[in-house]
mmCIF file of C-alpha atoms and ligand atoms in Angstrom:
data_model
loop_
_atom_site.group_PDB
_atom_site.id
_atom_site.type_symbol
_atom_site.label_atom_id
_atom_site.label_comp_id
_atom_site.label_asym_id
_atom_site.label_seq_id
_atom_site.Cartn_x
_atom_site.Cartn_y
_atom_site.Cartn_z
ATOM 1 C CA UNK U 135 -15.974 -16.985 -17.354
ATOM 2 C CA UNK U 136 -15.644 -19.865 -14.455
ATOM 3 C CA UNK U 137 -13.878 -18.261 -11.831
ATOM 4 C CA UNK U 138 -10.311 -21.218 -12.110
ATOM 5 C CA UNK U 139 -10.254 -19.041 -15.779
ATOM 6 C CA UNK U 140 -10.777 -16.169 -14.053
ATOM 7 C CA UNK U 141 -8.142 -16.747 -11.254
ATOM 8 C CA UNK U 142 -5.714 -17.525 -14.681
ATOM 9 C CA UNK U 143 -6.613 -14.152 -16.494
ATOM 10 C CA UNK U 144 -6.095 -12.633 -13.503
ATOM 11 C CA UNK U 145 -2.417 -14.470 -12.165
ATOM 12 C CA UNK U 146 -0.992 -13.461 -16.023
ATOM 13 C CA UNK U 147 -2.031 -9.996 -16.782
ATOM 14 C CA UNK U 148 0.691 -8.010 -15.719
ATOM 15 C CA UNK U 149 0.511 -5.487 -12.694
ATOM 16 C CA UNK U 150 1.140 -2.827 -10.956
ATOM 17 C CA UNK U 151 1.249 -2.231 -7.612
ATOM 18 C CA UNK U 152 0.810 1.290 -5.865
ATOM 19 C CA UNK U 153 0.079 0.248 -2.256
ATOM 20 C CA UNK U 154 1.226 -2.176 -0.105
ATOM 21 C CA UNK U 155 3.258 -1.855 3.683
ATOM 22 C CA UNK U 156 6.207 -3.600 3.718
ATOM 23 C CA UNK U 157 5.271 -3.953 7.314
ATOM 24 C CA UNK U 158 2.401 -5.326 6.651
ATOM 25 C CA UNK U 159 3.608 -7.637 3.557
ATOM 26 C CA UNK U 160 5.611 -9.729 5.578
ATOM 27 C CA UNK U 161 5.389 -13.872 5.062
ATOM 28 C CA UNK U 162 3.538 -15.575 7.657
ATOM 29 C CA UNK U 163 6.167 -18.809 7.369
ATOM 30 C CA UNK U 164 9.659 -15.970 7.786
ATOM 31 C CA UNK U 165 7.378 -14.906 11.299
ATOM 32 C CA UNK U 166 7.631 -18.078 12.593
ATOM 33 C CA UNK U 167 11.697 -18.364 11.496
ATOM 34 C CA UNK U 168 12.339 -15.494 13.859
ATOM 35 C CA UNK U 169 9.988 -16.058 16.492
ATOM 36 C CA UNK U 170 12.445 -18.896 17.417
ATOM 37 C CA UNK U 171 15.663 -18.207 15.793
ATOM 38 C CA UNK U 172 14.879 -14.602 18.778
ATOM 39 C CA UNK U 173 12.764 -16.866 21.132
ATOM 40 C CA UNK U 174 9.962 -14.049 20.618
ATOM 41 C CA UNK U 175 7.739 -15.778 23.475
ATOM 42 C CA UNK U 176 4.224 -17.407 21.755
ATOM 43 C CA UNK U 177 2.290 -20.481 22.857
ATOM 44 C CA UNK U 178 3.894 -23.061 20.105
ATOM 45 C CA UNK U 179 6.479 -21.634 17.023
ATOM 46 C CA UNK U 180 3.552 -22.637 14.733
ATOM 47 C CA UNK U 181 1.972 -20.494 11.790
ATOM 48 C CA UNK U 182 -1.306 -21.532 12.760
ATOM 49 C CA UNK U 183 -1.057 -20.014 16.349
ATOM 50 C CA UNK U 184 0.449 -17.290 14.986
ATOM 51 C CA UNK U 185 -2.011 -16.293 12.128
ATOM 52 C CA UNK U 186 -4.513 -14.840 14.113
ATOM 53 C CA UNK U 187 -2.387 -11.901 15.554
ATOM 54 C CA UNK U 188 -1.180 -11.377 12.657
ATOM 55 C CA UNK U 189 -3.802 -11.673 9.718
ATOM 56 C CA UNK U 190 -7.672 -10.402 10.307
ATOM 57 C CA UNK U 191 -9.752 -14.048 11.126
ATOM 58 C CA UNK U 192 -13.372 -14.404 9.618
ATOM 59 C CA UNK U 193 -15.322 -14.373 12.634
ATOM 60 C CA UNK U 194 -13.559 -11.367 14.442
ATOM 61 C CA UNK U 195 -15.325 -7.970 14.158
ATOM 62 C CA UNK U 196 -13.869 -5.866 10.779
ATOM 63 C CA UNK U 197 -12.786 -2.371 12.694
ATOM 64 C CA UNK U 198 -9.606 -0.170 12.608
ATOM 65 C CA UNK U 199 -9.044 -1.453 15.896
ATOM 66 C CA UNK U 200 -8.587 -4.571 15.300
ATOM 67 C CA UNK U 201 -7.088 -3.905 12.070
ATOM 68 C CA UNK U 202 -4.587 -1.874 12.977
ATOM 69 C CA UNK U 203 -4.014 -4.098 16.020
ATOM 70 C CA UNK U 204 -1.820 -6.137 13.934
ATOM 71 C CA UNK U 205 0.796 -3.888 13.456
ATOM 72 C CA UNK U 206 1.280 -3.807 17.630
ATOM 73 C CA UNK U 207 2.150 -7.408 16.987
ATOM 74 C CA UNK U 208 4.093 -7.385 13.781
ATOM 75 C CA UNK U 209 6.524 -4.667 15.150
ATOM 76 C CA UNK U 210 8.547 -7.162 17.363
ATOM 77 C CA UNK U 211 9.713 -8.400 14.750
ATOM 78 C CA UNK U 212 11.620 -6.066 12.940
ATOM 79 C CA UNK U 213 14.690 -7.301 15.223
ATOM 80 C CA UNK U 214 17.940 -7.193 13.186
ATOM 81 C CA UNK U 215 19.027 -5.828 10.084
ATOM 82 C CA UNK U 216 19.346 -8.522 8.504
ATOM 83 C CA UNK U 217 15.646 -9.812 9.419
ATOM 84 C CA UNK U 218 14.161 -6.528 8.008
ATOM 85 C CA UNK U 219 16.616 -7.353 4.434
ATOM 86 C CA UNK U 220 15.330 -10.960 4.385
ATOM 87 C CA UNK U 221 11.865 -9.592 4.627
ATOM 88 C CA UNK U 222 11.899 -6.959 1.997
ATOM 89 C CA UNK U 223 13.704 -9.378 -0.309
ATOM 90 C CA UNK U 224 10.809 -11.653 0.111
ATOM 91 C CA UNK U 225 8.297 -8.863 0.336
ATOM 92 C CA UNK U 226 9.655 -7.882 -3.879
ATOM 93 C CA UNK U 227 10.463 -11.486 -4.422
ATOM 94 C CA UNK U 228 6.307 -12.700 -3.282
ATOM 95 C CA UNK U 229 5.004 -9.828 -5.463
ATOM 96 C CA UNK U 230 7.081 -10.443 -8.642
ATOM 97 C CA UNK U 231 4.989 -14.029 -8.060
ATOM 98 C CA UNK U 232 2.427 -12.714 -8.344
ATOM 99 C CA UNK U 233 3.392 -10.961 -11.852
ATOM 100 C CA UNK U 234 3.742 -7.551 -10.727
ATOM 101 C CA UNK U 235 5.853 -5.489 -12.823
ATOM 102 C CA UNK U 236 5.702 -2.197 -11.189
ATOM 103 C CA UNK U 237 5.494 -1.855 -7.501
ATOM 104 C CA UNK U 238 5.508 0.750 -5.396
ATOM 105 C CA UNK U 239 6.201 -0.132 -1.523
ATOM 106 C CA UNK U 240 5.491 1.634 1.665
ATOM 107 C CA UNK U 241 7.309 1.448 5.061
ATOM 108 C CA UNK U 242 7.106 3.355 8.374
ATOM 109 C CA UNK U 243 10.781 3.995 9.325
ATOM 110 C CA UNK U 244 9.798 4.891 12.819
ATOM 111 C CA UNK U 245 8.040 1.153 13.243
ATOM 112 C CA UNK U 246 11.044 -0.478 11.952
ATOM 113 C CA UNK U 247 12.999 1.401 13.798
ATOM 114 C CA UNK U 248 11.089 0.161 17.505
ATOM 115 C CA UNK U 249 13.385 -2.401 18.430
ATOM 116 C CA UNK U 250 16.793 -1.956 16.137
ATOM 117 C CA UNK U 251 16.760 1.506 17.455
ATOM 118 C CA UNK U 252 19.070 2.340 13.887
ATOM 119 C CA UNK U 253 18.923 6.114 12.357
ATOM 120 C CA UNK U 254 15.813 6.733 10.592
ATOM 121 C CA UNK U 255 18.604 7.503 7.103
ATOM 122 C CA UNK U 256 20.273 4.105 7.331
ATOM 123 C CA UNK U 257 16.903 1.912 7.823
ATOM 124 C CA UNK U 258 15.840 3.430 4.367
ATOM 125 C CA UNK U 259 18.811 2.763 2.781
ATOM 126 C CA UNK U 260 18.387 -0.937 4.371
ATOM 127 C CA UNK U 261 15.392 -1.109 2.974
ATOM 128 C CA UNK U 262 15.820 0.054 -0.432
ATOM 129 C CA UNK U 263 19.321 -1.582 -1.155
ATOM 130 C CA UNK U 264 17.204 -4.480 -0.557
ATOM 131 C CA UNK U 265 15.065 -4.208 -2.143
ATOM 132 C CA UNK U 266 16.396 -2.990 -4.795
ATOM 133 C CA UNK U 267 18.756 -5.944 -4.842
ATOM 134 C CA UNK U 268 15.768 -9.060 -5.302
ATOM 135 C CA UNK U 269 14.144 -7.014 -8.545
ATOM 136 C CA UNK U 270 17.109 -6.823 -9.930
ATOM 137 C CA UNK U 271 17.166 -11.065 -10.133
ATOM 138 C CA UNK U 272 13.018 -10.745 -10.042
ATOM 139 C CA UNK U 273 11.692 -9.623 -13.494
ATOM 140 C CA UNK U 274 9.800 -6.339 -11.519
ATOM 141 C CA UNK U 275 11.055 -2.324 -10.847
ATOM 142 C CA UNK U 276 10.464 -1.422 -7.051
ATOM 143 C CA UNK U 277 10.443 1.988 -5.943
ATOM 144 C CA UNK U 278 9.709 2.677 -2.138
ATOM 145 C CA UNK U 279 7.124 5.679 -0.198
ATOM 146 C CA UNK U 280 8.346 6.698 3.320
ATOM 147 C CA UNK U 281 5.077 6.515 5.697
ATOM 148 C CA UNK U 282 4.522 8.601 8.457
ATOM 149 C CA UNK U 283 1.630 8.255 11.176
ATOM 150 C CA UNK U 284 -0.306 11.099 11.746
ATOM 151 C CA UNK U 285 -1.104 9.493 15.092
ATOM 152 C CA UNK U 286 2.889 10.243 15.925
ATOM 153 C CA UNK U 287 4.695 13.250 16.637
ATOM 154 C CA UNK U 288 5.428 16.164 13.639
ATOM 155 C CA UNK U 289 8.763 15.662 14.797
ATOM 156 C CA UNK U 290 8.931 12.329 13.537
ATOM 157 C CA UNK U 291 7.614 13.510 10.190
ATOM 158 C CA UNK U 292 10.184 15.575 9.716
ATOM 159 C CA UNK U 293 13.013 13.749 10.957
ATOM 160 C CA UNK U 294 11.741 10.916 8.390
ATOM 161 C CA UNK U 295 11.427 13.403 5.780
ATOM 162 C CA UNK U 296 14.937 14.208 5.916
ATOM 163 C CA UNK U 297 15.714 10.790 5.327
ATOM 164 C CA UNK U 298 13.373 10.159 2.503
ATOM 165 C CA UNK U 299 15.114 13.178 0.902
ATOM 166 C CA UNK U 300 18.641 12.030 1.176
ATOM 167 C CA UNK U 301 17.599 8.435 0.072
ATOM 168 C CA UNK U 302 16.337 9.494 -3.010
ATOM 169 C CA UNK U 303 19.090 8.218 -4.859
ATOM 170 C CA UNK U 304 18.236 4.669 -3.593
ATOM 171 C CA UNK U 305 15.060 4.627 -5.352
ATOM 172 C CA UNK U 306 12.918 6.613 -2.909
ATOM 173 C CA UNK U 307 9.603 8.595 -5.022
ATOM 174 C CA UNK U 308 7.549 9.359 -2.308
ATOM 175 C CA UNK U 309 5.947 9.999 1.232
ATOM 176 C CA UNK U 310 3.007 9.157 2.926
ATOM 177 C CA UNK U 311 1.021 9.792 5.805
ATOM 178 C CA UNK U 312 -0.692 7.105 7.641
ATOM 179 C CA UNK U 313 -2.114 5.639 10.526
ATOM 180 C CA UNK U 314 -4.813 7.115 13.101
ATOM 181 C CA UNK U 315 -6.969 9.272 10.881
ATOM 182 C CA UNK U 316 -10.230 10.013 12.705
ATOM 183 C CA UNK U 317 -8.797 12.604 15.005
ATOM 184 C CA UNK U 318 -5.738 13.150 13.504
ATOM 185 C CA UNK U 319 -6.076 16.040 10.154
ATOM 186 C CA UNK U 320 -3.218 15.732 8.085
ATOM 187 C CA UNK U 321 -3.309 19.650 8.369
ATOM 188 C CA UNK U 322 -0.040 19.316 10.989
ATOM 189 C CA UNK U 323 2.200 17.637 8.806
ATOM 190 C CA UNK U 324 1.313 20.158 5.826
ATOM 191 C CA UNK U 325 4.118 22.152 5.233
ATOM 192 C CA UNK U 326 6.992 18.691 5.835
ATOM 193 C CA UNK U 327 5.070 17.003 3.064
ATOM 194 C CA UNK U 328 5.372 20.453 1.195
ATOM 195 C CA UNK U 329 9.322 20.644 1.632
ATOM 196 C CA UNK U 330 9.529 16.512 1.237
ATOM 197 C CA UNK U 331 7.520 17.809 -2.373
ATOM 198 C CA UNK U 332 10.095 20.896 -3.001
ATOM 199 C CA UNK U 333 12.944 18.117 -3.116
ATOM 200 C CA UNK U 334 11.235 16.349 -5.824
ATOM 201 C CA UNK U 335 9.491 13.811 -3.738
ATOM 202 C CA UNK U 336 5.305 13.218 -5.277
ATOM 203 C CA UNK U 337 3.438 13.136 -2.448
ATOM 204 C CA UNK U 338 -0.084 10.016 -1.171
ATOM 205 C CA UNK U 339 -1.931 10.787 1.493
ATOM 206 C CA UNK U 340 -4.505 8.098 3.421
ATOM 207 C CA UNK U 341 -7.810 9.965 4.036
ATOM 208 C CA UNK U 342 -11.440 8.730 3.095
ATOM 209 C CA UNK U 343 -10.418 5.465 4.990
ATOM 210 C CA UNK U 344 -11.422 6.022 8.566
ATOM 211 C CA UNK U 345 -12.922 9.591 8.436
ATOM 212 C CA UNK U 346 -15.194 10.782 5.970
ATOM 213 C CA UNK U 347 -14.885 13.599 3.144
ATOM 214 C CA UNK U 348 -13.827 16.608 4.038
ATOM 215 C CA UNK U 349 -10.977 14.231 5.681
ATOM 216 C CA UNK U 350 -10.459 14.022 1.325
ATOM 217 C CA UNK U 351 -10.892 17.734 1.024
ATOM 218 C CA UNK U 352 -8.337 18.819 3.281
ATOM 219 C CA UNK U 353 -6.107 16.902 1.247
ATOM 220 C CA UNK U 354 -6.234 17.699 -1.786
ATOM 221 C CA UNK U 355 -7.258 20.959 -1.055
ATOM 222 C CA UNK U 356 -4.973 22.326 1.960
ATOM 223 C CA UNK U 357 -2.127 19.750 2.462
ATOM 224 C CA UNK U 358 -2.446 18.938 -1.094
ATOM 225 C CA UNK U 359 -1.349 15.542 -2.854
ATOM 226 C CA UNK U 360 -0.717 13.498 -5.943
ATOM 227 C CA UNK U 361 -2.277 10.117 -5.100
ATOM 228 C CA UNK U 362 -4.872 9.591 -1.829
ATOM 229 C CA UNK U 363 -5.014 6.498 -0.727
ATOM 230 C CA UNK U 364 -8.249 5.081 -0.646
ATOM 231 C CA UNK U 365 -10.220 8.479 -0.461
ATOM 232 C CA UNK U 366 -13.285 5.962 -0.677
ATOM 233 C CA UNK U 367 -15.085 7.925 1.483
ATOM 234 C CA UNK U 368 -15.000 11.163 -1.621
ATOM 235 C CA UNK U 369 -18.096 9.795 -2.426
ATOM 236 C CA UNK U 370 -20.242 11.081 1.049
ATOM 237 C CA UNK U 371 -19.923 14.452 -0.551
ATOM 238 C CA UNK U 372 -20.271 15.037 -4.102
ATOM 239 C CA UNK U 373 -18.341 18.281 -4.342
ATOM 240 C CA UNK U 374 -15.103 16.823 -3.190
ATOM 241 C CA UNK U 375 -16.212 13.756 -5.783
ATOM 242 C CA UNK U 376 -16.239 16.184 -8.303
ATOM 243 C CA UNK U 377 -12.525 17.542 -7.412
ATOM 244 C CA UNK U 378 -10.977 14.237 -8.381
ATOM 245 C CA UNK U 379 -12.540 14.272 -11.108
ATOM 246 C CA UNK U 380 -11.444 17.583 -12.706
ATOM 247 C CA UNK U 381 -8.567 17.118 -11.185
ATOM 248 C CA UNK U 382 -7.718 13.554 -11.994
ATOM 249 C CA UNK U 383 -7.063 12.338 -8.632
ATOM 250 C CA UNK U 384 -6.001 9.050 -8.854
ATOM 251 C CA UNK U 385 -7.658 6.736 -6.125
ATOM 252 C CA UNK U 386 -5.173 4.281 -4.637
ATOM 253 C CA UNK U 387 -8.534 1.705 -3.560
ATOM 254 C CA UNK U 388 -7.571 -1.428 -1.368
ATOM 255 C CA UNK U 389 -11.066 -3.123 -1.376
ATOM 256 C CA UNK U 390 -10.377 -5.920 0.690
ATOM 257 C CA UNK U 391 -8.638 -3.810 3.171
ATOM 258 C CA UNK U 392 -11.554 -1.547 3.730
ATOM 259 C CA UNK U 393 -13.654 -4.997 4.431
ATOM 260 C CA UNK U 394 -11.017 -5.951 6.828
ATOM 261 C CA UNK U 395 -10.398 -1.775 8.840
ATOM 262 C CA UNK U 396 -15.139 -1.861 8.240
ATOM 263 C CA UNK U 397 -14.754 1.176 6.442
ATOM 264 C CA UNK U 398 -17.112 -1.068 4.573
ATOM 265 C CA UNK U 399 -19.633 -4.008 5.620
ATOM 266 C CA UNK U 400 -18.792 -6.540 2.618
ATOM 267 C CA UNK U 401 -16.962 -6.388 -0.865
ATOM 268 C CA UNK U 402 -20.364 -6.011 -2.610
ATOM 269 C CA UNK U 403 -21.490 -2.871 -0.415
ATOM 270 C CA UNK U 404 -18.518 -1.237 -1.768
ATOM 271 C CA UNK U 405 -17.958 2.222 -3.339
ATOM 272 C CA UNK U 406 -15.440 1.628 -6.096
ATOM 273 C CA UNK U 407 -18.701 1.664 -8.809
ATOM 274 C CA UNK U 408 -20.033 4.392 -7.920
ATOM 275 C CA UNK U 409 -16.614 6.547 -7.916
ATOM 276 C CA UNK U 410 -15.810 4.825 -11.282
ATOM 277 C CA UNK U 411 -19.150 5.970 -12.783
ATOM 278 C CA UNK U 412 -18.138 9.267 -11.741
ATOM 279 C CA UNK U 413 -15.487 9.466 -13.549
ATOM 280 C CA UNK U 414 -12.867 8.893 -10.486
ATOM 281 C CA UNK U 415 -9.502 7.990 -11.948
ATOM 282 C CA UNK U 416 -8.971 4.015 -10.384
ATOM 283 C CA UNK U 417 -5.861 1.931 -8.782
ATOM 284 C CA UNK U 418 -6.843 -1.328 -7.550
ATOM 285 C CA UNK U 419 -4.105 -2.491 -4.469
ATOM 286 C CA UNK U 420 -3.841 -5.131 -1.211
ATOM 287 C CA UNK U 421 -2.390 -2.482 0.778
ATOM 288 C CA UNK U 422 -1.711 -5.408 3.450
ATOM 289 C CA UNK U 423 -0.969 -8.974 1.308
ATOM 290 C CA UNK U 424 -0.536 -10.633 5.043
ATOM 291 C CA UNK U 425 -3.181 -9.136 7.003
ATOM 292 C CA UNK U 426 -5.847 -9.475 4.721
ATOM 293 C CA UNK U 427 -4.506 -12.707 3.573
ATOM 294 C CA UNK U 428 -4.447 -11.854 -0.616
ATOM 295 C CA UNK U 429 -2.493 -11.025 -2.889
ATOM 296 C CA UNK U 430 -3.411 -8.464 -5.646
ATOM 297 C CA UNK U 431 -4.477 -11.197 -7.808
ATOM 298 C CA UNK U 432 -7.535 -12.281 -5.137
ATOM 299 C CA UNK U 433 -8.024 -8.210 -5.023
ATOM 300 C CA UNK U 434 -8.415 -8.292 -9.202
ATOM 301 C CA UNK U 435 -10.429 -11.880 -8.866
ATOM 302 C CA UNK U 436 -12.843 -9.951 -6.032
ATOM 303 C CA UNK U 437 -13.323 -7.445 -8.884
ATOM 304 C CA UNK U 438 -15.239 -8.953 -11.113
ATOM 305 C CA UNK U 439 -16.850 -11.635 -9.073
ATOM 306 C CA UNK U 440 -17.852 -9.270 -6.184
ATOM 307 C CA UNK U 441 -18.783 -5.563 -8.259
ATOM 308 C CA UNK U 442 -20.234 -5.409 -11.561
ATOM 309 C CA UNK U 443 -17.064 -4.665 -13.558
ATOM 310 C CA UNK U 444 -15.261 -6.564 -16.577
ATOM 311 C CA UNK U 445 -12.135 -7.813 -17.053
ATOM 312 C CA UNK U 446 -10.986 -5.296 -19.442
ATOM 313 C CA UNK U 447 -12.611 -2.592 -16.639
ATOM 314 C CA UNK U 448 -10.073 -3.801 -14.678
ATOM 315 C CA UNK U 449 -7.059 -3.897 -17.105
ATOM 316 C CA UNK U 450 -8.313 0.164 -17.362
ATOM 317 C CA UNK U 451 -7.585 0.644 -13.726
ATOM 318 C CA UNK U 452 -4.215 -1.786 -14.325
ATOM 319 C CA UNK U 453 -3.199 1.358 -17.144
ATOM 320 C CA UNK U 454 -4.689 3.997 -14.735
ATOM 321 C CA UNK U 455 -2.031 3.199 -12.216
ATOM 322 C CA UNK U 456 0.649 2.549 -14.723
ATOM 323 C CA UNK U 457 -0.214 6.455 -15.264
ATOM 324 C CA UNK U 458 0.010 7.401 -11.456
ATOM 325 C CA UNK U 459 2.984 6.016 -10.843
ATOM 326 C CA UNK U 460 5.742 8.259 -8.914
ATOM 327 C CA UNK U 461 8.676 8.082 -11.675
ATOM 328 C CA UNK U 462 9.991 10.916 -13.817
ATOM 329 C CA UNK U 463 7.806 11.625 -16.976
ATOM 330 C CA UNK U 464 10.100 9.774 -19.368
ATOM 331 C CA UNK U 465 9.512 6.848 -17.435
ATOM 332 C CA UNK U 466 6.028 6.767 -16.481
ATOM 333 C CA UNK U 467 5.885 6.781 -20.147
ATOM 334 C CA UNK U 468 7.669 3.834 -21.156
ATOM 335 C CA UNK U 469 5.295 2.239 -18.007
ATOM 336 C CA UNK U 470 1.921 3.051 -19.339
ATOM 337 C CA UNK U 471 3.697 2.046 -23.643
ATOM 338 C CA UNK U 472 4.630 -1.242 -22.080
ATOM 339 C CA UNK U 473 1.606 -1.946 -20.256
ATOM 340 C CA UNK U 474 -1.060 -0.271 -22.909
ATOM 341 C CA UNK U 475 0.904 -2.787 -25.361
ATOM 342 C CA UNK U 476 0.521 -5.965 -23.233
ATOM 343 C CA UNK U 477 -3.365 -5.105 -22.294
ATOM 344 C CA UNK U 478 -4.551 -4.196 -24.571
ATOM 345 C CA UNK U 479 -2.849 -5.443 -27.839
ATOM 346 C CA UNK U 480 -5.519 -4.578 -30.364
ATOM 347 C CA UNK U 481 -5.688 -0.611 -29.050
ATOM 348 C CA UNK U 482 -7.772 0.293 -25.906
HETATM 349 N N1 LIG Z 169 -0.979 1.011 8.000
HETATM 350 C C1 LIG Z 169 -0.856 0.078 7.652
HETATM 351 N N2 LIG Z 169 -2.020 0.034 7.053
HETATM 352 C C2 LIG Z 169 -3.297 0.691 7.012
HETATM 353 C C3 LIG Z 169 -3.969 1.495 6.774
HETATM 354 N N3 LIG Z 169 -5.098 0.706 5.571
HETATM 355 N N4 LIG Z 169 -4.538 2.925 6.672
HETATM 356 C C4 LIG Z 169 -3.701 3.493 7.539
HETATM 357 N N5 LIG Z 169 -2.689 3.174 7.870
HETATM 358 C C5 LIG Z 169 -2.376 2.049 7.833
HETATM 359 ZN ZN1 LIG Z 170 -2.593 2.197 3.321
#
């Protein structure tokens, strides 16, 4: 398939995004507007001046330190509830414009409250209400996953989990553990995540991204999780891959992010084909579209262009996403049937 045709095929395909951070999904032009309006100190108020501070640049060393460094800049922009509402609405609209029909958007209340000093509960409600209102007008369904960072205090995780539970009525469906993986085990968060689960939330953990297969093992055996963010370094231990396969624990794979944060040296070396061939349940996602400078369409195109996958393989991964959504059973079955019909009208 010619490059243009492949792009148009992927663009037109109805899509699902399960792993996207709001903080990494902001429009660059909005950051410039906010910098101007609030006088955030910059040499000049231009997108290209700001870009290297919030997006991985071609000549920049691919390390998780540089990757997470972008979020330190981004934290300066969450200045008022109105700014945050704008950022959320635009993130939902941009997903809809990319023909994403269902998205689980995750965000870290601690990061968004850094400047506003609002309560976690208020912040979660504002984000969910703004996101749901934008979704209603743009032919997309959105739910929310609340993130806490491994490298921050467990106490924060506890407060954030309570805010998530209190906002299940406005679209919160899950909890996530993100942040610096190596040296920060998930175990101290196990009790909190279990508490969230007992209240009806689902759980996904970033694991096997910036640390090895033992971190995936910790997530599935000790902490307990419904999905894994990334999980690709499970490939370093055949026993862990076997657990993922037998339990069909979905991996939220984000290949461009993995290149950008130095987990793999380049796209063509990605572990995705090995995991797929081993029978692991794969979903495809963007992680941080602004930081990586991509859309979900771009990501799907790259998977077909750089790895031994066909468009039909990508459609199967999209169906996996429908089956892995954190929706109540009945709603998830409706989503699966809808995507089955749209992606494989003649039967899979
Ligand atoms: N926060 C935003 N992107 C992340 C990633 N890829 N891993 C861990 N935490 C993150
Ligand atoms: Zn992530």
